[in-house]
CSV table of C-alpha atoms and ligand atoms in Angstrom, one decimal:
chain,number,residue,atom,x,y,z
A,197,MET,CA,96.2,89.8,78.0
A,198,ASN,CA,93.9,89.4,80.9
A,199,ALA,CA,95.8,89.2,84.2
A,200,GLN,CA,94.0,85.9,85.0
A,201,THR,CA,94.7,83.9,81.9
A,202,GLN,CA,98.4,84.9,81.4
A,203,THR,CA,101.0,82.1,81.5
A,204,TYR,CA,104.5,82.6,82.0
A,205,PRO,CA,107.5,80.7,80.5
A,206,GLU,CA,109.2,77.9,82.3
A,207,THR,CA,112.7,79.8,82.3
A,208,LEU,CA,114.1,83.2,82.0
A,209,PRO,CA,116.0,83.9,78.7
A,210,ALA,CA,119.8,83.5,79.4
A,211,GLU,CA,120.5,87.2,78.5
A,212,PHE,CA,118.2,88.2,81.3
A,213,ALA,CA,119.3,85.7,83.8
A,214,ASN,CA,120.7,88.5,86.1
A,215,GLY,CA,119.3,91.7,86.7
A,216,HIS,CA,118.4,94.5,89.1
A,217,THR,CA,115.5,96.9,89.7
A,218,ALA,CA,114.0,99.2,92.5
A,219,TRP,CA,110.8,100.7,93.4
A,220,THR,CA,109.2,102.8,96.2
A,221,SER,CA,105.7,102.2,97.0
A,222,PRO,CA,103.5,104.0,99.5
A,223,SER,CA,101.2,102.8,102.4
A,224,ASN,CA,97.6,103.7,102.1
A,225,ILE,CA,94.6,104.3,104.6
A,226,ALA,CA,91.2,102.9,103.9
A,227,LEU,CA,88.1,105.1,104.3
A,228,VAL,CA,85.7,102.2,103.8
A,229,LYS,CA,87.5,99.3,105.2
A,230,TYR,CA,88.1,95.8,103.7
A,231,TRP,CA,87.8,93.4,106.6
A,232,GLY,CA,86.6,89.8,105.6
A,233,LYS,CA,87.5,87.9,102.6
A,234,TYR,CA,86.9,84.6,100.6
A,235,ASP,CA,89.3,82.3,99.1
A,236,ASN,CA,91.9,83.6,96.7
A,237,GLN,CA,91.9,87.0,98.4
A,238,ILE,CA,88.4,88.0,97.2
A,239,PRO,CA,87.2,90.8,99.4
A,240,ALA,CA,83.7,90.4,100.9
A,241,ASN,CA,83.1,94.1,100.3
A,242,PRO,CA,84.6,96.9,98.2
A,243,SER,CA,87.1,99.3,100.0
A,244,ILE,CA,88.5,102.7,99.2
A,245,SER,CA,91.6,104.4,100.4
A,246,ILE,CA,93.8,107.4,100.0
A,247,THR,CA,97.2,106.5,98.8
A,248,LEU,CA,99.9,108.2,101.2
A,249,SER,CA,103.0,109.9,100.3
A,250,ALA,CA,105.6,110.3,103.2
A,251,CYS,CA,105.0,106.7,104.4
A,252,HIS,CA,106.4,104.2,102.1
A,253,THR,CA,108.7,101.4,101.5
A,254,LYS,CA,111.8,101.3,99.2
A,255,THR,CA,112.6,97.9,97.7
A,256,GLU,CA,115.7,96.9,95.7
A,257,MET,CA,115.6,93.5,94.0
A,258,GLU,CA,118.4,91.6,92.4
A,259,TRP,CA,117.5,88.3,90.6
A,260,SER,CA,119.7,85.5,89.4
A,261,ALA,CA,119.4,81.8,88.6
A,262,ALA,CA,119.0,79.0,91.2
A,263,GLU,CA,118.5,75.2,91.0
A,264,ASN,CA,115.6,74.7,93.7
A,265,GLY,CA,114.0,78.2,93.5
A,266,PRO,CA,112.3,80.4,94.5
A,267,GLU,CA,115.2,81.3,96.9
A,268,VAL,CA,114.8,84.4,98.7
A,269,GLU,CA,117.5,86.5,100.9
A,270,PHE,CA,115.8,89.3,102.6
A,271,TYR,CA,117.6,92.3,104.3
A,272,PHE,CA,115.3,94.9,106.1
A,273,GLU,CA,116.8,98.1,106.9
A,274,GLY,CA,120.2,96.5,106.3
A,275,LYS,CA,119.9,93.5,108.4
A,276,ALA,CA,119.1,89.9,107.3
A,277,ASN,CA,115.5,89.2,108.2
A,278,GLU,CA,114.5,85.6,107.8
A,279,ALA,CA,110.9,86.1,108.8
A,280,PHE,CA,110.3,88.5,105.9
A,281,GLY,CA,112.2,86.5,103.4
A,282,ASN,CA,110.1,83.5,104.4
A,283,LYS,CA,106.8,85.4,103.8
A,284,ILE,CA,108.1,86.4,100.3
A,285,LYS,CA,109.2,82.8,99.5
A,286,LYS,CA,105.8,81.5,100.5
A,287,PHE,CA,104.2,84.0,98.4
A,288,LEU,CA,106.3,83.2,95.5
A,289,GLU,CA,105.7,79.4,95.8
A,290,SER,CA,101.8,80.2,95.8
A,291,GLN,CA,102.6,81.7,92.3
A,292,LEU,CA,104.4,78.6,91.0
A,293,PRO,CA,101.6,77.1,89.2
A,294,GLN,CA,101.0,80.3,86.9
A,295,ARG,CA,104.6,81.3,87.1
A,296,PRO,CA,106.7,78.3,86.6
A,297,TYR,CA,109.9,80.3,85.9
A,298,LEU,CA,110.2,81.2,89.8
A,299,SER,CA,111.4,77.7,90.5
A,300,GLY,CA,114.7,78.5,88.8
A,301,MET,CA,115.2,82.0,90.5
A,302,ARG,CA,116.9,83.4,93.3
A,303,PHE,CA,116.1,86.9,94.8
A,304,ARG,CA,118.1,89.2,97.0
A,305,LEU,CA,115.9,92.0,98.4
A,306,GLY,CA,116.8,94.9,100.4
A,307,SER,CA,113.9,96.9,101.9
A,308,GLU,CA,113.5,99.9,104.1
A,309,ASN,CA,110.5,102.0,105.3
A,310,THR,CA,110.3,105.7,105.7
A,311,PHE,CA,108.3,105.4,108.7
A,312,PRO,CA,109.3,103.2,112.0
A,313,HIS,CA,108.5,99.5,111.6
A,314,SER,CA,107.3,99.4,115.3
A,315,ALA,CA,105.0,102.5,114.8
A,316,GLY,CA,102.2,100.1,114.0
A,317,ILE,CA,101.5,101.7,110.6
A,318,ALA,CA,100.3,99.2,108.1
A,319,SER,CA,103.6,98.2,106.4
A,320,SER,CA,102.4,95.2,104.5
A,321,ALA,CA,100.5,97.4,102.0
A,322,SER,CA,103.8,99.4,101.0
A,323,GLY,CA,106.2,96.4,101.5
A,324,MET,CA,104.3,93.9,99.5
A,325,SER,CA,103.2,96.4,96.7
A,326,ALA,CA,107.0,97.6,96.3
A,327,PHE,CA,108.0,94.0,96.1
A,328,CYS,CA,105.2,93.2,93.5
A,329,MET,CA,106.3,96.3,91.4
A,330,CYS,CA,109.9,95.0,91.3
A,331,LEU,CA,108.4,91.5,90.3
A,332,VAL,CA,106.3,92.8,87.5
A,333,GLU,CA,108.8,95.2,86.2
A,334,MET,CA,111.4,92.2,85.9
A,335,GLU,CA,108.8,90.4,83.9
A,336,ARG,CA,108.1,93.4,81.7
A,337,ARG,CA,112.0,93.5,80.9
A,338,VAL,CA,112.7,89.8,80.8
A,339,PHE,CA,109.4,88.3,79.0
A,340,GLY,CA,108.4,91.4,77.2
A,341,LEU,CA,105.1,91.2,79.1
A,342,HIS,CA,102.8,94.0,80.4
A,343,THR,CA,104.3,96.6,78.1
A,344,ASP,CA,101.5,99.0,78.2
A,345,ASP,CA,101.2,100.8,81.5
A,346,ALA,CA,97.4,99.9,82.1
A,347,SER,CA,98.2,96.2,82.0
A,348,PHE,CA,101.6,96.9,84.0
A,349,TYR,CA,99.8,98.5,86.9
A,350,ARG,CA,96.9,96.1,86.8
A,351,GLU,CA,99.0,93.1,87.0
A,352,ALA,CA,101.1,94.7,89.9
A,353,SER,CA,97.6,95.2,91.6
A,354,VAL,CA,96.5,91.8,91.0
A,355,LEU,CA,99.7,90.4,92.4
A,356,SER,CA,99.7,92.7,95.3
A,357,ARG,CA,96.2,91.8,96.1
A,358,LEU,CA,97.3,88.1,96.3
A,359,ALA,CA,100.3,89.0,98.8
A,360,SER,CA,98.2,91.2,101.0
A,361,GLY,CA,94.9,92.5,100.0
A,362,SER,CA,95.1,96.1,100.9
A,363,ALA,CA,98.5,96.3,99.0
A,364,SER,CA,96.5,96.2,95.8
A,365,ARG,CA,95.3,99.8,96.3
A,366,SER,CA,98.8,101.1,97.0
A,367,VAL,CA,99.6,100.6,93.3
A,368,TYR,CA,97.7,103.8,92.3
A,369,GLY,CA,97.9,107.4,93.5
A,370,GLY,CA,95.1,109.5,94.9
A,371,LEU,CA,91.8,107.8,95.8
A,372,VAL,CA,91.8,104.1,95.0
A,373,SER,CA,89.1,101.5,95.3
A,374,TRP,CA,89.4,97.7,95.3
A,375,GLY,CA,86.4,95.5,94.8
A,376,ALA,CA,83.6,95.4,92.5
A,377,ILE,CA,81.2,98.5,93.0
A,378,ASP,CA,77.9,98.4,91.1
A,379,ALA,CA,78.1,102.1,90.0
A,380,LEU,CA,81.7,101.7,88.7
A,381,PRO,CA,81.9,99.0,86.0
A,382,GLU,CA,85.4,99.1,85.6
A,383,THR,CA,86.0,98.0,89.2
A,384,SER,CA,86.8,94.4,90.1
A,385,ASP,CA,87.4,92.0,93.2
A,386,LEU,CA,90.7,91.0,91.4
A,387,PHE,CA,92.5,94.4,91.2
A,388,ALA,CA,92.1,98.0,92.6
A,389,SER,CA,91.5,100.9,90.3
A,390,LYS,CA,92.2,104.8,90.6
A,391,TYR,CA,88.9,106.4,91.6
A,392,GLU,CA,87.7,108.3,88.4
A,393,GLY,CA,84.4,109.6,89.7
A,394,GLN,CA,83.6,113.1,90.7
A,395,VAL,CA,86.0,114.5,93.4
A,396,HIS,CA,85.0,117.8,94.8
A,397,PRO,CA,88.3,120.3,95.1
A,398,ASP,CA,87.9,119.8,99.0
A,399,PHE,CA,88.7,116.1,98.8
A,400,GLN,CA,91.7,116.8,96.1
A,401,ASN,CA,95.0,116.3,98.2
A,402,LEU,CA,93.3,115.0,101.4
A,403,GLN,CA,95.8,115.3,104.3
A,404,ASP,CA,96.5,112.7,107.0
A,405,SER,CA,98.3,113.2,110.2
A,406,ILE,CA,99.1,109.8,111.9
A,407,ILE,CA,99.1,110.2,115.7
A,408,ILE,CA,101.2,107.3,117.1
A,409,CYS,CA,99.3,106.4,120.2
A,410,ASP,CA,101.2,103.0,120.8
A,411,ARG,CA,104.4,101.6,119.2
A,412,GLY,CA,103.7,97.9,120.0
A,413,GLU,CA,103.3,95.1,117.4
A,414,LYS,CA,99.8,94.4,116.4
A,415,SER,CA,97.9,92.0,118.8
A,416,VAL,CA,96.0,90.4,115.9
A,417,SER,CA,97.4,89.6,112.5
A,418,SER,CA,95.3,90.7,109.3
A,419,ARG,CA,94.9,87.1,108.4
A,420,ALA,CA,93.6,86.1,111.8
A,421,GLY,CA,91.4,89.3,111.8
A,422,HIS,CA,89.9,88.5,108.4
A,423,GLY,CA,89.2,84.8,109.5
A,424,LEU,CA,87.2,86.1,112.5
A,425,MET,CA,84.7,87.5,110.1
A,426,LYS,CA,83.6,84.0,109.0
A,427,THR,CA,82.1,83.3,112.3
A,428,ASN,CA,81.1,86.9,113.3
A,429,PRO,CA,77.2,86.8,113.7
A,430,TYR,CA,77.2,90.4,112.2
A,431,ALA,CA,79.3,89.8,109.2
A,432,THR,CA,76.6,89.6,106.6
A,433,ARG,CA,75.1,92.8,107.9
A,434,ARG,CA,78.6,94.4,107.9
A,435,PHE,CA,79.3,93.6,104.2
A,436,GLU,CA,76.1,95.1,103.1
A,437,HIS,CA,76.6,98.2,105.4
A,438,ALA,CA,80.2,98.7,104.0
A,439,ARG,CA,78.6,98.8,100.4
A,440,GLU,CA,75.9,101.4,101.7
A,441,ASN,CA,78.7,103.5,103.2
A,442,MET,CA,80.7,103.3,100.0
A,443,ASP,CA,77.8,104.7,97.8
A,444,ALA,CA,77.1,107.4,100.4
A,445,LEU,CA,80.8,108.3,100.7
A,446,LEU,CA,81.3,108.6,97.0
A,447,GLN,CA,78.3,111.0,96.9
A,448,ALA,CA,79.7,113.1,99.6
A,449,ILE,CA,83.1,113.3,97.9
A,450,GLY,CA,81.4,114.4,94.7
A,451,GLU,CA,79.3,116.9,96.4
A,452,GLY,CA,82.0,118.2,98.7
A,453,ASP,CA,80.0,117.2,102.0
A,454,PHE,CA,82.8,117.0,104.6
A,455,ASN,CA,80.2,116.5,107.6
A,456,ARG,CA,78.7,113.6,105.7
A,457,PHE,CA,82.3,112.2,104.7
A,458,ALA,CA,83.5,112.5,108.4
A,459,GLU,CA,80.4,110.8,109.7
A,460,LEU,CA,80.9,107.8,107.3
A,461,VAL,CA,84.7,107.4,107.7
A,462,GLU,CA,84.4,107.6,111.5
A,463,ASN,CA,81.6,105.2,111.3
A,464,GLU,CA,83.7,102.8,109.2
A,465,ALA,CA,86.7,103.0,111.7
A,466,LEU,CA,84.4,102.2,114.7
A,467,THR,CA,82.7,99.5,112.8
A,468,LEU,CA,85.9,97.7,111.9
A,469,HIS,CA,86.9,98.0,115.7
A,470,GLY,CA,83.4,96.9,116.8
A,471,MET,CA,83.4,93.9,114.5
A,472,MET,CA,86.8,92.9,116.4
A,473,MET,CA,85.2,93.2,119.7
A,474,MET,CA,82.2,91.2,118.7
A,475,SER,CA,84.3,88.2,117.4
A,476,TYR,CA,85.1,84.9,119.0
A,477,PRO,CA,87.8,85.6,120.2
A,478,TRP,CA,87.3,89.2,120.9
A,479,PHE,CA,90.2,91.8,120.4
A,480,ILE,CA,90.3,95.4,121.7
A,481,LEU,CA,92.8,97.1,119.3
A,482,MET,CA,92.3,100.7,120.7
A,483,LYS,CA,94.4,101.8,123.7
A,484,PRO,CA,93.5,104.0,126.4
A,485,LYS,CA,95.6,106.8,124.6
A,486,THR,CA,93.6,106.3,121.5
A,487,LEU,CA,90.2,106.9,123.4
A,488,GLU,CA,91.9,109.8,125.4
A,489,LEU,CA,93.0,111.6,122.2
A,490,LEU,CA,89.8,110.8,120.2
A,491,ASP,CA,87.8,112.6,122.9
A,492,ILE,CA,90.0,115.6,122.9
A,493,MET,CA,89.8,115.7,119.0
A,494,LYS,CA,85.8,115.5,119.2
A,495,GLN,CA,85.7,118.3,121.7
A,496,TYR,CA,88.2,120.5,120.0
A,497,ARG,CA,86.3,120.0,116.7
A,498,GLU,CA,82.9,120.8,118.1
A,499,GLN,CA,84.4,124.2,119.7
A,500,HIS,CA,86.4,125.3,116.8
A,501,GLY,CA,84.4,124.0,113.9
A,502,ILE,CA,87.5,122.5,112.1
A,503,ARG,CA,86.7,120.0,109.4
A,504,MET,CA,88.7,117.0,110.3
A,505,CYS,CA,87.9,113.4,111.1
A,506,PHE,CA,89.5,110.4,112.2
A,507,THR,CA,89.9,106.8,111.0
A,508,LEU,CA,91.8,103.8,112.5
A,509,ASP,CA,93.5,100.6,110.9
A,510,ALA,CA,93.4,97.5,112.8
A,511,GLY,CA,95.5,99.0,115.5
A,512,PRO,CA,95.6,101.9,118.1
A,513,ASN,CA,96.9,104.8,115.9
A,514,ILE,CA,94.7,107.5,114.9
A,515,HIS,CA,94.6,108.8,111.3
A,516,LEU,CA,93.4,112.5,111.2
A,517,ILE,CA,91.9,113.1,107.8
A,518,TYR,CA,91.2,116.6,106.5
A,519,PRO,CA,91.1,118.9,103.6
A,520,GLU,CA,94.4,120.9,102.6
A,521,SER,CA,92.5,124.2,103.4
A,522,GLU,CA,92.3,123.1,107.0
A,523,LYS,CA,96.0,122.2,107.2
A,524,GLU,CA,97.1,125.3,109.4
A,525,LYS,CA,94.2,124.9,111.8
A,526,VAL,CA,94.6,121.1,112.1
A,527,HIS,CA,98.6,121.5,112.8
A,528,THR,CA,97.9,124.1,115.3
A,529,PHE,CA,95.5,121.7,117.2
A,530,LEU,CA,98.0,118.7,116.7
A,531,ASN,CA,101.0,120.9,117.8
A,532,ASN,CA,99.2,122.5,120.8
A,533,GLU,CA,96.6,120.0,122.2
A,534,ILE,CA,97.8,116.5,121.0
A,535,ALA,CA,101.6,116.6,120.9
A,536,LYS,CA,101.9,117.2,124.7
A,537,HIS,CA,100.3,113.8,125.6
A,538,LEU,CA,102.7,111.8,123.6
A,539,PRO,CA,106.5,111.1,123.4
A,540,GLY,CA,108.5,113.1,120.8
A,541,ASN,CA,108.0,112.5,117.2
A,542,SER,CA,104.8,110.7,117.7
A,543,ILE,CA,103.0,112.6,114.8
A,544,ILE,CA,103.6,111.9,111.1
A,545,PHE,CA,102.2,114.6,108.8
A,546,ASP,CA,101.3,112.8,105.8
A,547,LYS,CA,99.0,113.5,102.8
A,548,GLU,CA,97.9,112.0,99.5
A,549,GLY,CA,100.5,110.8,97.1
A,550,ASN,CA,101.0,109.7,93.5
A,551,GLY,CA,101.7,106.0,93.9
A,552,PRO,CA,104.9,103.8,93.3
A,553,VAL,CA,108.0,105.5,91.9
A,554,LYS,CA,110.8,103.3,89.8
A,555,LEU,CA,114.0,104.2,91.0
A,556,LYS,CA,116.9,104.9,88.5
B,796,LIG,O1,95.7,93.9,103.6
B,796,LIG,P1,95.3,93.2,104.9
B,796,LIG,O2,95.0,91.8,104.8
B,796,LIG,O3,96.4,93.4,105.9
B,796,LIG,O4,94.0,93.9,105.6
B,796,LIG,C1,93.9,95.2,106.0
B,796,LIG,C2,92.7,95.6,106.4
B,796,LIG,C3,92.4,96.9,107.2
B,796,LIG,O5,93.8,97.7,107.1
B,796,LIG,C4,92.1,97.0,108.6
B,796,LIG,C5,91.6,97.7,106.2
B,796,LIG,C6,91.9,98.1,104.8
B,796,LIG,O6,91.0,98.1,104.0
B,796,LIG,O7,93.1,98.5,104.6
């Protein structure tokens, strides 16, 4: 059944009125960025990301019956968290037209991240996808839907997209794209897909070391940031530019051209930040420390010829991306040249991962 046309029952079968499931789901880092969207979480351009491994969210979900659902009780890292609970409740309410059964349900959710919440690492991708994996798993067991794995993961990706765009990509491991790409007919604006094109061995198992330059909360929410693209005078050109960068990046990944890859990935990061600087109102999301460390990285790379490049999320922290074969050299650089400029435990050594895992 197509993810868009599926309708769900009004109620849960009595024998499944209570249950429990748990999933972990990773964060991801975009190489070509999604920034700007249309109604119904349709991206203005396709994006591609690396699904991470160490940075992930674990979510446990218990469900039961309620009179006036959906009711949500949310615990984040052991403490009741009303703000997160309200976010999930609002999302579930938005699903009521398609999923009327939710009005008779109560959810008790316990969630924790392997990375510090205050580290400014995108937690909505891992958090929302972990929750959606649980929900789709429940629907599989309770209604006997999404039984084959392809439709199960696709539905989880559709649902994750509606919860938080970039979360759609966390549902698969490796390199994952979201948004229709002309050269890849199986891709869609509605869900993400594992990238099945050619990947040169240098781009298999990419590494990502996250340098936490600032632990503050984000100064602009993703929702507001995407909204700014509606009035940004450069938006239309940016959306075309992202498509050009996507085509060129996929070519570089296939050919094993790291220098071209680096040029494109860094251009994507700086374009994203440039777009925010050129918005009304403007936002500068890099911090002085970000600029200082990027400068050090650039000089060191020129001197030592290391194949590494940076990208940024909508925040100040640096993701250093490099092939597995450069790991030793990059770790030496990080430990000797970068760590001394930061408080302890400011670097997370992560890498490409395999996607969500169902917990026993
Ligand atoms: O998923 P959202 O709405 O939080 O948007 C995320 C956007 C970026 O992280 C900046 C880029 C991306 O493609 O992940």
